[in-house]
Amino acid sequence: MSSKVQGQLRITSFDKLSPSSSRSLYMHLSEYLIEPRQDALADMIESINIHHLLISYFEASFEASNVCGLLLRSIHQTRANYKIIKRVIKQTKRVHDHTEFTDDQCRPIFGELAKFALLNNPLSAITPVQFHDIHDGYKALLRQLTSKQKKIRRKAKFRRLCKKVAAFSLVMSCGALTIALLVCAIHSVVGIVAAPGLVACSLGLFKKRIKMTRRWLGTSLLERLGAQLDFAAKGVYILINDFDTMGRLVGRLHDEVEHSKAIASMCVRNGKGKVLKEVVKEFHVHEACFMEQLEELEDHVYLCFLTINRSRRLVIQEIMAGWPRLSTEGRGRHMLGNDEGRGIRSNAGFDRGPIFKYVISDLGQVTS
């Protein structure tokens, strides 16, 4: 997953991108990473009758991948911004600890810090309030999925019970018919000769009824739908946990960036070499830890992409298992392939409002 992302990022120079171009690139990146492809899902939705909650799940997971794409954009921009801090640390290393900064040495460093202080915080792309709204949207979808899945489970259980009762009644009736035929045959001279044939005929009818009953008791479409909703609910549950974790990490890193900007701004306003030296020391101490936390967030974003894809594939496989005519080799490759995504053409029940609004919001120009 990481190699696919880095390969796409190397194609374009972010320093020259406009805000709309940068946003478009990362939206395209999420479509490139998500599996199965959105156009393949749209084709399948047009071909068969899929439950509206499953369509809502696919839309929610696709929008989650878009949010992950925006987080990758924020992470990349944050690294680009912190190149300024690395340059400041490198410049100050040329001055010995016991030596005071001269005006000529301070001037370019203050310029770099002023530039850093004026940069927008890339991790403001999705605020804690927006993460909370996303969480609530997924919670609502999870409740709908679990509620429907429980109803289907109860209905399927009731049907299985009815089928078992019917099967038992069928067995009893076949047994009673066999006994009646034997009694009639025994009391007839002609029946003595015909008894073996009657018994064989009854046993054949009995076996045929048992075979039909077993086929009747097989997996029903209702149970298939229950399994599909169950996989979708598990996928949404994992999404909720992943986004809660990423939300906490983003909040922590956002505060670190704001703190660094405030210190840089204060240092520039003060304009003294002694204060500059202390500020640079603090940057040097915290820079490595900050980058580790940023990498941890990036790892969680990649993990979220992987769990989204795995969950979508499981739901698709369960849908295709219930529709054998769709399970051809060509259709299977198309569903799990890497075609260009276009998005599901549906207006199903998932509330797109809070999430879609954040996905398309203007997030500012990417610079380094």
Short mmCIF file of C-alpha atoms in Angstrom, two decimals:
data_model
loop_
_atom_site.label_atom_id
_atom_site.label_comp_id
_atom_site.label_asym_id
_atom_site.label_seq_id
_atom_site.Cartn_x
_atom_site.Cartn_y
_atom_site.Cartn_z
CA MET A 1 0.00 0.00 0.00
CA SER A 2 2.76 2.44 0.96
CA SER A 3 4.69 1.70 -2.24
CA LYS A 4 1.57 2.34 -4.35
CA VAL A 5 1.09 5.71 -2.66
CA GLN A 6 4.73 6.75 -2.99
CA GLY A 7 4.69 5.74 -6.64
CA GLN A 8 1.73 8.02 -7.27
CA LEU A 9 3.21 10.89 -5.25
CA ARG A 10 6.44 10.82 -7.24
CA ILE A 11 4.50 11.49 -10.43
CA THR A 12 3.61 15.05 -9.42
CA SER A 13 5.58 17.89 -7.85
CA PHE A 14 3.41 19.21 -5.00
CA ASP A 15 5.29 22.48 -4.75
CA LYS A 16 3.71 23.71 -7.99
CA LEU A 17 0.16 22.52 -7.38
CA SER A 18 -2.79 24.86 -6.94
CA PRO A 19 -5.24 24.10 -4.09
CA SER A 20 -7.78 22.56 -6.48
CA SER A 21 -5.11 20.51 -8.28
CA SER A 22 -3.68 19.24 -5.01
CA ARG A 23 -7.11 18.28 -3.71
CA SER A 24 -7.93 16.56 -7.00
CA LEU A 25 -4.68 14.58 -6.88
CA TYR A 26 -5.41 13.16 -3.45
CA MET A 27 -9.03 12.41 -4.32
CA HIS A 28 -7.69 10.51 -7.33
CA LEU A 29 -5.18 8.79 -5.04
CA SER A 30 -7.96 7.40 -2.84
CA GLU A 31 -9.78 6.12 -5.94
CA TYR A 32 -6.54 4.53 -7.11
CA LEU A 33 -6.04 2.71 -3.80
CA ILE A 34 -9.58 1.56 -3.05
CA GLU A 35 -10.64 -1.96 -4.07
CA PRO A 36 -12.97 -3.12 -5.59
CA ARG A 37 -13.17 -0.19 -7.98
CA GLN A 38 -16.13 2.15 -7.79
CA ASP A 39 -17.09 1.79 -11.46
CA ALA A 40 -17.20 -2.00 -11.03
CA LEU A 41 -19.54 -1.60 -8.07
CA ALA A 42 -21.75 0.76 -10.06
CA ASP A 43 -22.02 -1.84 -12.84
CA MET A 44 -22.95 -4.54 -10.34
CA ILE A 45 -25.56 -2.34 -8.66
CA GLU A 46 -27.18 -1.80 -12.05
CA SER A 47 -27.11 -5.55 -12.77
CA ILE A 48 -28.65 -6.96 -9.60
CA ASN A 49 -30.88 -5.85 -6.76
CA ILE A 50 -28.57 -4.99 -3.84
CA HIS A 51 -29.98 -3.97 -0.47
CA HIS A 52 -29.91 -0.20 0.03
CA LEU A 53 -27.92 -0.53 3.28
CA LEU A 54 -25.16 -2.33 1.39
CA ILE A 55 -25.07 0.53 -1.12
CA SER A 56 -24.83 2.92 1.83
CA TYR A 57 -21.93 0.89 3.19
CA PHE A 58 -20.04 1.05 -0.10
CA GLU A 59 -20.59 4.82 -0.27
CA ALA A 60 -19.44 5.25 3.33
CA SER A 61 -16.29 3.18 2.79
CA PHE A 62 -15.49 5.11 -0.40
CA GLU A 63 -15.88 8.43 1.40
CA ALA A 64 -13.71 7.08 4.22
CA SER A 65 -10.99 6.39 1.66
CA ASN A 66 -11.32 10.00 0.45
CA VAL A 67 -10.81 11.24 4.01
CA CYS A 68 -7.74 9.00 4.28
CA GLY A 69 -6.47 10.56 1.06
CA LEU A 70 -6.86 14.03 2.57
CA LEU A 71 -5.00 12.89 5.68
CA LEU A 72 -2.13 11.67 3.50
CA ARG A 73 -2.11 15.09 1.85
CA SER A 74 -1.95 16.76 5.28
CA ILE A 75 0.88 14.47 6.39
CA HIS A 76 2.88 15.17 3.24
CA GLN A 77 2.36 18.94 3.60
CA THR A 78 3.34 18.86 7.28
CA ARG A 79 6.60 17.15 6.40
CA ALA A 80 7.19 19.77 3.70
CA ASN A 81 6.56 22.59 6.21
CA TYR A 82 8.94 21.09 8.76
CA LYS A 83 11.77 21.21 6.26
CA ILE A 84 11.99 24.86 7.35
CA ILE A 85 12.59 23.79 10.95
CA LYS A 86 15.24 21.34 9.81
CA ARG A 87 16.97 24.13 7.87
CA VAL A 88 16.88 26.36 10.96
CA ILE A 89 18.41 23.62 13.12
CA LYS A 90 21.08 23.00 10.50
CA GLN A 91 21.97 26.70 10.27
CA THR A 92 22.26 27.12 14.04
CA LYS A 93 24.55 24.10 14.35
CA ARG A 94 27.22 26.18 12.63
CA VAL A 95 27.34 28.43 15.70
CA HIS A 96 29.00 27.04 18.85
CA ASP A 97 26.93 26.88 22.03
CA HIS A 98 29.08 29.42 23.86
CA THR A 99 28.98 31.88 20.95
CA GLU A 100 26.26 34.51 20.60
CA PHE A 101 24.43 34.89 17.30
CA THR A 102 25.42 37.88 15.24
CA ASP A 103 22.87 39.98 13.40
CA ASP A 104 24.00 38.55 10.09
CA GLN A 105 23.50 35.02 11.44
CA CYS A 106 20.12 35.79 13.00
CA ARG A 107 18.59 37.57 10.01
CA PRO A 108 18.12 34.52 7.70
CA ILE A 109 17.05 32.32 10.62
CA PHE A 110 14.40 34.81 11.72
CA GLY A 111 13.24 34.95 8.11
CA GLU A 112 12.79 31.16 8.03
CA LEU A 113 10.93 31.16 11.36
CA ALA A 114 8.65 33.99 10.21
CA LYS A 115 7.85 32.02 7.07
CA PHE A 116 7.04 28.92 9.15
CA ALA A 117 4.83 30.89 11.56
CA LEU A 118 2.71 32.22 8.69
CA LEU A 119 2.02 28.79 7.16
CA ASN A 120 -1.41 27.25 7.55
CA ASN A 121 -1.60 24.16 9.73
CA PRO A 122 -2.08 21.26 7.27
CA LEU A 123 -3.61 19.12 10.01
CA SER A 124 -6.56 21.53 10.20
CA ALA A 125 -7.98 19.83 7.09
CA ILE A 126 -10.28 17.76 9.31
CA THR A 127 -11.05 19.23 12.74
CA PRO A 128 -12.05 17.27 15.88
CA VAL A 129 -15.65 18.41 15.35
CA GLN A 130 -15.60 17.00 11.84
CA PHE A 131 -14.11 13.72 13.08
CA HIS A 132 -16.94 13.60 15.61
CA ASP A 133 -19.53 14.13 12.87
CA ILE A 134 -17.93 11.38 10.78
CA HIS A 135 -18.02 9.11 13.84
CA ASP A 136 -21.74 9.85 14.35
CA GLY A 137 -22.50 9.14 10.69
CA TYR A 138 -20.80 5.74 10.84
CA LYS A 139 -22.48 4.96 14.17
CA ALA A 140 -25.89 5.62 12.62
CA LEU A 141 -25.08 3.36 9.66
CA LEU A 142 -23.81 0.65 12.03
CA ARG A 143 -27.07 0.77 14.00
CA GLN A 144 -29.09 0.39 10.79
CA LEU A 145 -26.97 -2.53 9.61
CA THR A 146 -27.05 -4.39 12.93
CA SER A 147 -30.77 -3.78 13.40
CA LYS A 148 -31.60 -5.09 9.92
CA GLN A 149 -29.21 -8.01 10.33
CA LYS A 150 -30.87 -9.02 13.62
CA LYS A 151 -34.32 -8.86 12.05
CA ILE A 152 -33.17 -11.04 9.17
CA ARG A 153 -31.52 -13.49 11.58
CA ARG A 154 -34.76 -13.85 13.56
CA LYS A 155 -36.78 -14.26 10.38
CA ALA A 156 -34.35 -16.86 9.01
CA LYS A 157 -34.40 -18.73 12.33
CA PHE A 158 -38.21 -18.82 12.28
CA ARG A 159 -38.19 -20.11 8.70
CA ARG A 160 -35.67 -22.83 9.57
CA LEU A 161 -37.89 -23.92 12.45
CA CYS A 162 -40.94 -24.06 10.17
CA LYS A 163 -38.99 -26.08 7.60
CA LYS A 164 -37.83 -28.55 10.25
CA VAL A 165 -41.39 -29.01 11.47
CA ALA A 166 -42.55 -29.51 7.89
CA ALA A 167 -39.75 -32.00 7.26
CA PHE A 168 -40.62 -33.94 10.40
CA SER A 169 -44.28 -34.04 9.37
CA LEU A 170 -43.27 -35.27 5.92
CA VAL A 171 -41.18 -38.07 7.41
CA MET A 172 -44.01 -39.12 9.70
CA SER A 173 -46.54 -39.13 6.86
CA CYS A 174 -44.24 -41.23 4.65
CA GLY A 175 -43.74 -43.69 7.50
CA ALA A 176 -47.47 -43.94 8.13
CA LEU A 177 -48.11 -44.51 4.42
CA THR A 178 -45.53 -47.30 4.31
CA ILE A 179 -47.07 -49.05 7.33
CA ALA A 180 -50.57 -48.75 5.84
CA LEU A 181 -49.41 -50.27 2.56
CA LEU A 182 -47.74 -53.16 4.38
CA VAL A 183 -50.87 -53.87 6.42
CA CYS A 184 -53.02 -53.89 3.30
CA ALA A 185 -50.54 -56.10 1.47
CA ILE A 186 -50.29 -58.64 4.28
CA HIS A 187 -54.09 -59.11 4.35
CA SER A 188 -54.23 -59.85 0.65
CA VAL A 189 -53.04 -62.95 -1.17
CA VAL A 190 -52.22 -60.82 -4.16
CA GLY A 191 -50.68 -58.31 -1.81
CA ILE A 192 -48.15 -60.87 -0.63
CA VAL A 193 -46.72 -60.96 -4.11
CA ALA A 194 -46.99 -57.18 -4.55
CA ALA A 195 -45.61 -56.27 -1.10
CA PRO A 196 -41.92 -56.08 -2.11
CA GLY A 197 -42.76 -53.76 -4.98
CA LEU A 198 -44.92 -51.58 -2.77
CA VAL A 199 -42.20 -51.36 -0.11
CA ALA A 200 -39.58 -50.47 -2.71
CA CYS A 201 -41.86 -47.82 -4.18
CA SER A 202 -42.54 -46.35 -0.74
CA LEU A 203 -38.86 -46.30 0.16
CA GLY A 204 -38.04 -44.60 -3.15
CA LEU A 205 -40.69 -41.97 -2.48
CA PHE A 206 -39.34 -41.57 1.06
CA LYS A 207 -35.75 -41.02 -0.15
CA LYS A 208 -36.92 -38.54 -2.76
CA ARG A 209 -38.83 -36.58 -0.14
CA ILE A 210 -35.78 -36.54 2.18
CA LYS A 211 -33.56 -35.23 -0.66
CA MET A 212 -36.06 -32.48 -1.47
CA THR A 213 -36.30 -31.57 2.21
CA ARG A 214 -32.52 -31.26 2.55
CA ARG A 215 -32.40 -29.04 -0.52
CA TRP A 216 -35.23 -27.00 0.97
CA LEU A 217 -33.26 -26.59 4.20
CA GLY A 218 -30.19 -25.21 2.33
CA THR A 219 -28.90 -21.65 2.54
CA SER A 220 -31.63 -19.24 1.55
CA LEU A 221 -31.33 -15.83 -0.04
CA LEU A 222 -32.45 -14.37 3.27
CA GLU A 223 -29.50 -15.95 5.05
CA ARG A 224 -27.18 -14.71 2.30
CA LEU A 225 -28.42 -11.17 2.84
CA GLY A 226 -27.89 -11.56 6.57
CA ALA A 227 -24.28 -12.60 5.98
CA GLN A 228 -23.73 -9.64 3.64
CA LEU A 229 -25.09 -7.19 6.20
CA ASP A 230 -22.99 -8.84 8.91
CA PHE A 231 -19.76 -8.33 6.93
CA ALA A 232 -20.75 -4.73 6.19
CA ALA A 233 -21.51 -4.04 9.87
CA LYS A 234 -18.14 -5.45 10.90
CA GLY A 235 -16.46 -3.24 8.30
CA VAL A 236 -18.21 -0.12 9.61
CA TYR A 237 -17.30 -1.06 13.20
CA ILE A 238 -13.62 -1.28 12.25
CA LEU A 239 -13.92 2.05 10.42
CA ILE A 240 -15.27 3.69 13.57
CA ASN A 241 -12.34 2.43 15.65
CA ASP A 242 -9.78 3.42 12.99
CA PHE A 243 -11.17 6.93 12.66
CA ASP A 244 -11.30 7.37 16.43
CA THR A 245 -7.60 6.46 16.61
CA MET A 246 -6.66 8.69 13.69
CA GLY A 247 -8.73 11.53 15.13
CA ARG A 248 -6.78 11.41 18.41
CA LEU A 249 -3.44 11.33 16.58
CA VAL A 250 -4.43 14.21 14.29
CA GLY A 251 -5.57 16.28 17.27
CA ARG A 252 -2.31 15.71 19.12
CA LEU A 253 -0.15 16.53 16.09
CA HIS A 254 -2.29 19.57 15.26
CA ASP A 255 -1.62 20.99 18.72
CA GLU A 256 2.12 20.33 18.32
CA VAL A 257 2.17 22.25 15.03
CA GLU A 258 0.27 25.16 16.57
CA HIS A 259 2.70 25.20 19.51
CA SER A 260 5.69 25.26 17.15
CA LYS A 261 4.17 28.09 15.12
CA ALA A 262 3.48 30.10 18.29
CA ILE A 263 7.07 29.65 19.51
CA ALA A 264 8.47 30.64 16.11
CA SER A 265 6.25 33.74 16.01
CA MET A 266 7.26 34.73 19.54
CA CYS A 267 10.94 34.30 18.70
CA VAL A 268 10.63 36.51 15.61
CA ARG A 269 8.81 39.22 17.58
CA ASN A 270 11.44 39.11 20.33
CA GLY A 271 14.31 39.35 17.87
CA LYS A 272 17.03 38.40 20.37
CA GLY A 273 19.76 35.86 19.66
CA LYS A 274 19.55 34.34 23.15
CA VAL A 275 15.84 33.60 22.76
CA LEU A 276 16.51 32.24 19.29
CA LYS A 277 19.06 29.79 20.66
CA GLU A 278 16.58 28.46 23.26
CA VAL A 279 13.82 28.14 20.70
CA VAL A 280 16.05 26.20 18.33
CA LYS A 281 17.08 23.88 21.17
CA GLU A 282 13.42 23.11 21.85
CA PHE A 283 12.80 22.45 18.17
CA HIS A 284 15.80 20.13 18.08
CA VAL A 285 14.58 18.17 21.13
CA HIS A 286 11.00 17.70 19.92
CA GLU A 287 11.54 17.39 16.15
CA ALA A 288 12.43 13.67 16.16
CA CYS A 289 9.48 12.78 18.43
CA PHE A 290 7.10 14.81 16.27
CA MET A 291 8.23 13.04 13.11
CA GLU A 292 7.75 9.65 14.79
CA GLN A 293 4.17 10.59 15.70
CA LEU A 294 3.57 11.81 12.16
CA GLU A 295 4.83 8.48 10.82
CA GLU A 296 2.55 6.65 13.27
CA LEU A 297 -0.43 8.57 11.88
CA GLU A 298 0.64 7.71 8.34
CA ASP A 299 0.85 4.01 9.26
CA HIS A 300 -2.68 4.15 10.67
CA VAL A 301 -3.96 5.76 7.46
CA TYR A 302 -2.40 2.97 5.38
CA LEU A 303 -3.88 0.38 7.77
CA CYS A 304 -7.29 2.01 7.39
CA PHE A 305 -6.99 1.75 3.59
CA LEU A 306 -6.17 -1.96 3.91
CA THR A 307 -9.08 -2.70 6.27
CA ILE A 308 -11.48 -0.78 4.00
CA ASN A 309 -10.40 -2.85 0.99
CA ARG A 310 -10.54 -6.15 2.89
CA SER A 311 -14.04 -5.44 4.19
CA ARG A 312 -15.31 -4.37 0.77
CA ARG A 313 -13.92 -7.52 -0.83
CA LEU A 314 -15.60 -9.74 1.78
CA VAL A 315 -18.97 -8.10 1.19
CA ILE A 316 -18.56 -8.36 -2.60
CA GLN A 317 -17.57 -12.04 -2.37
CA GLU A 318 -20.65 -12.78 -0.24
CA ILE A 319 -22.90 -10.97 -2.73
CA MET A 320 -21.41 -12.84 -5.68
CA ALA A 321 -21.72 -16.17 -3.85
CA GLY A 322 -25.47 -15.54 -3.65
CA TRP A 323 -25.66 -14.76 -7.37
CA PRO A 324 -23.91 -17.60 -9.26
CA ARG A 325 -24.53 -16.02 -12.63
CA LEU A 326 -22.29 -13.13 -11.57
CA SER A 327 -19.47 -15.39 -10.43
CA THR A 328 -17.91 -15.84 -13.85
CA GLU A 329 -14.18 -15.50 -14.20
CA GLY A 330 -14.38 -12.30 -16.21
CA ARG A 331 -16.79 -10.58 -13.84
CA GLY A 332 -14.72 -11.66 -10.85
CA ARG A 333 -11.57 -10.12 -12.30
CA HIS A 334 -13.48 -6.95 -13.09
CA MET A 335 -14.85 -6.64 -9.55
CA LEU A 336 -11.47 -7.07 -7.88
CA GLY A 337 -9.35 -5.35 -10.52
CA ASN A 338 -7.67 -1.96 -10.70
CA ASP A 339 -9.80 -0.07 -13.22
CA GLU A 340 -10.27 3.67 -12.96
CA GLY A 341 -12.88 4.53 -10.28
CA ARG A 342 -15.79 6.81 -10.94
CA GLY A 343 -17.97 6.54 -7.81
CA ILE A 344 -21.23 4.73 -7.09
CA ARG A 345 -24.18 6.23 -8.90
CA SER A 346 -26.71 5.94 -6.12
CA ASN A 347 -28.72 8.06 -3.71
CA ALA A 348 -29.00 5.42 -0.99
CA GLY A 349 -29.61 6.03 2.69
CA PHE A 350 -26.14 6.97 4.03
CA ASP A 351 -26.00 10.61 5.08
CA ARG A 352 -23.32 12.12 2.83
CA GLY A 353 -23.70 15.61 4.29
CA PRO A 354 -21.00 16.01 6.98
CA ILE A 355 -18.43 13.76 5.34
CA PHE A 356 -18.86 14.83 1.73
CA LYS A 357 -18.74 18.47 2.79
CA TYR A 358 -15.33 17.99 4.37
CA VAL A 359 -14.00 15.98 1.45
CA ILE A 360 -14.66 18.75 -1.05
CA SER A 361 -13.73 21.71 1.18
CA ASP A 362 -10.92 24.05 0.12
CA LEU A 363 -7.85 23.09 2.14
CA GLY A 364 -5.29 25.64 0.97
CA GLN A 365 -2.22 25.51 -1.26
CA VAL A 366 0.50 22.89 -0.77
CA THR A 367 3.93 24.45 -0.31
CA SER A 368 7.32 23.42 0.98
#
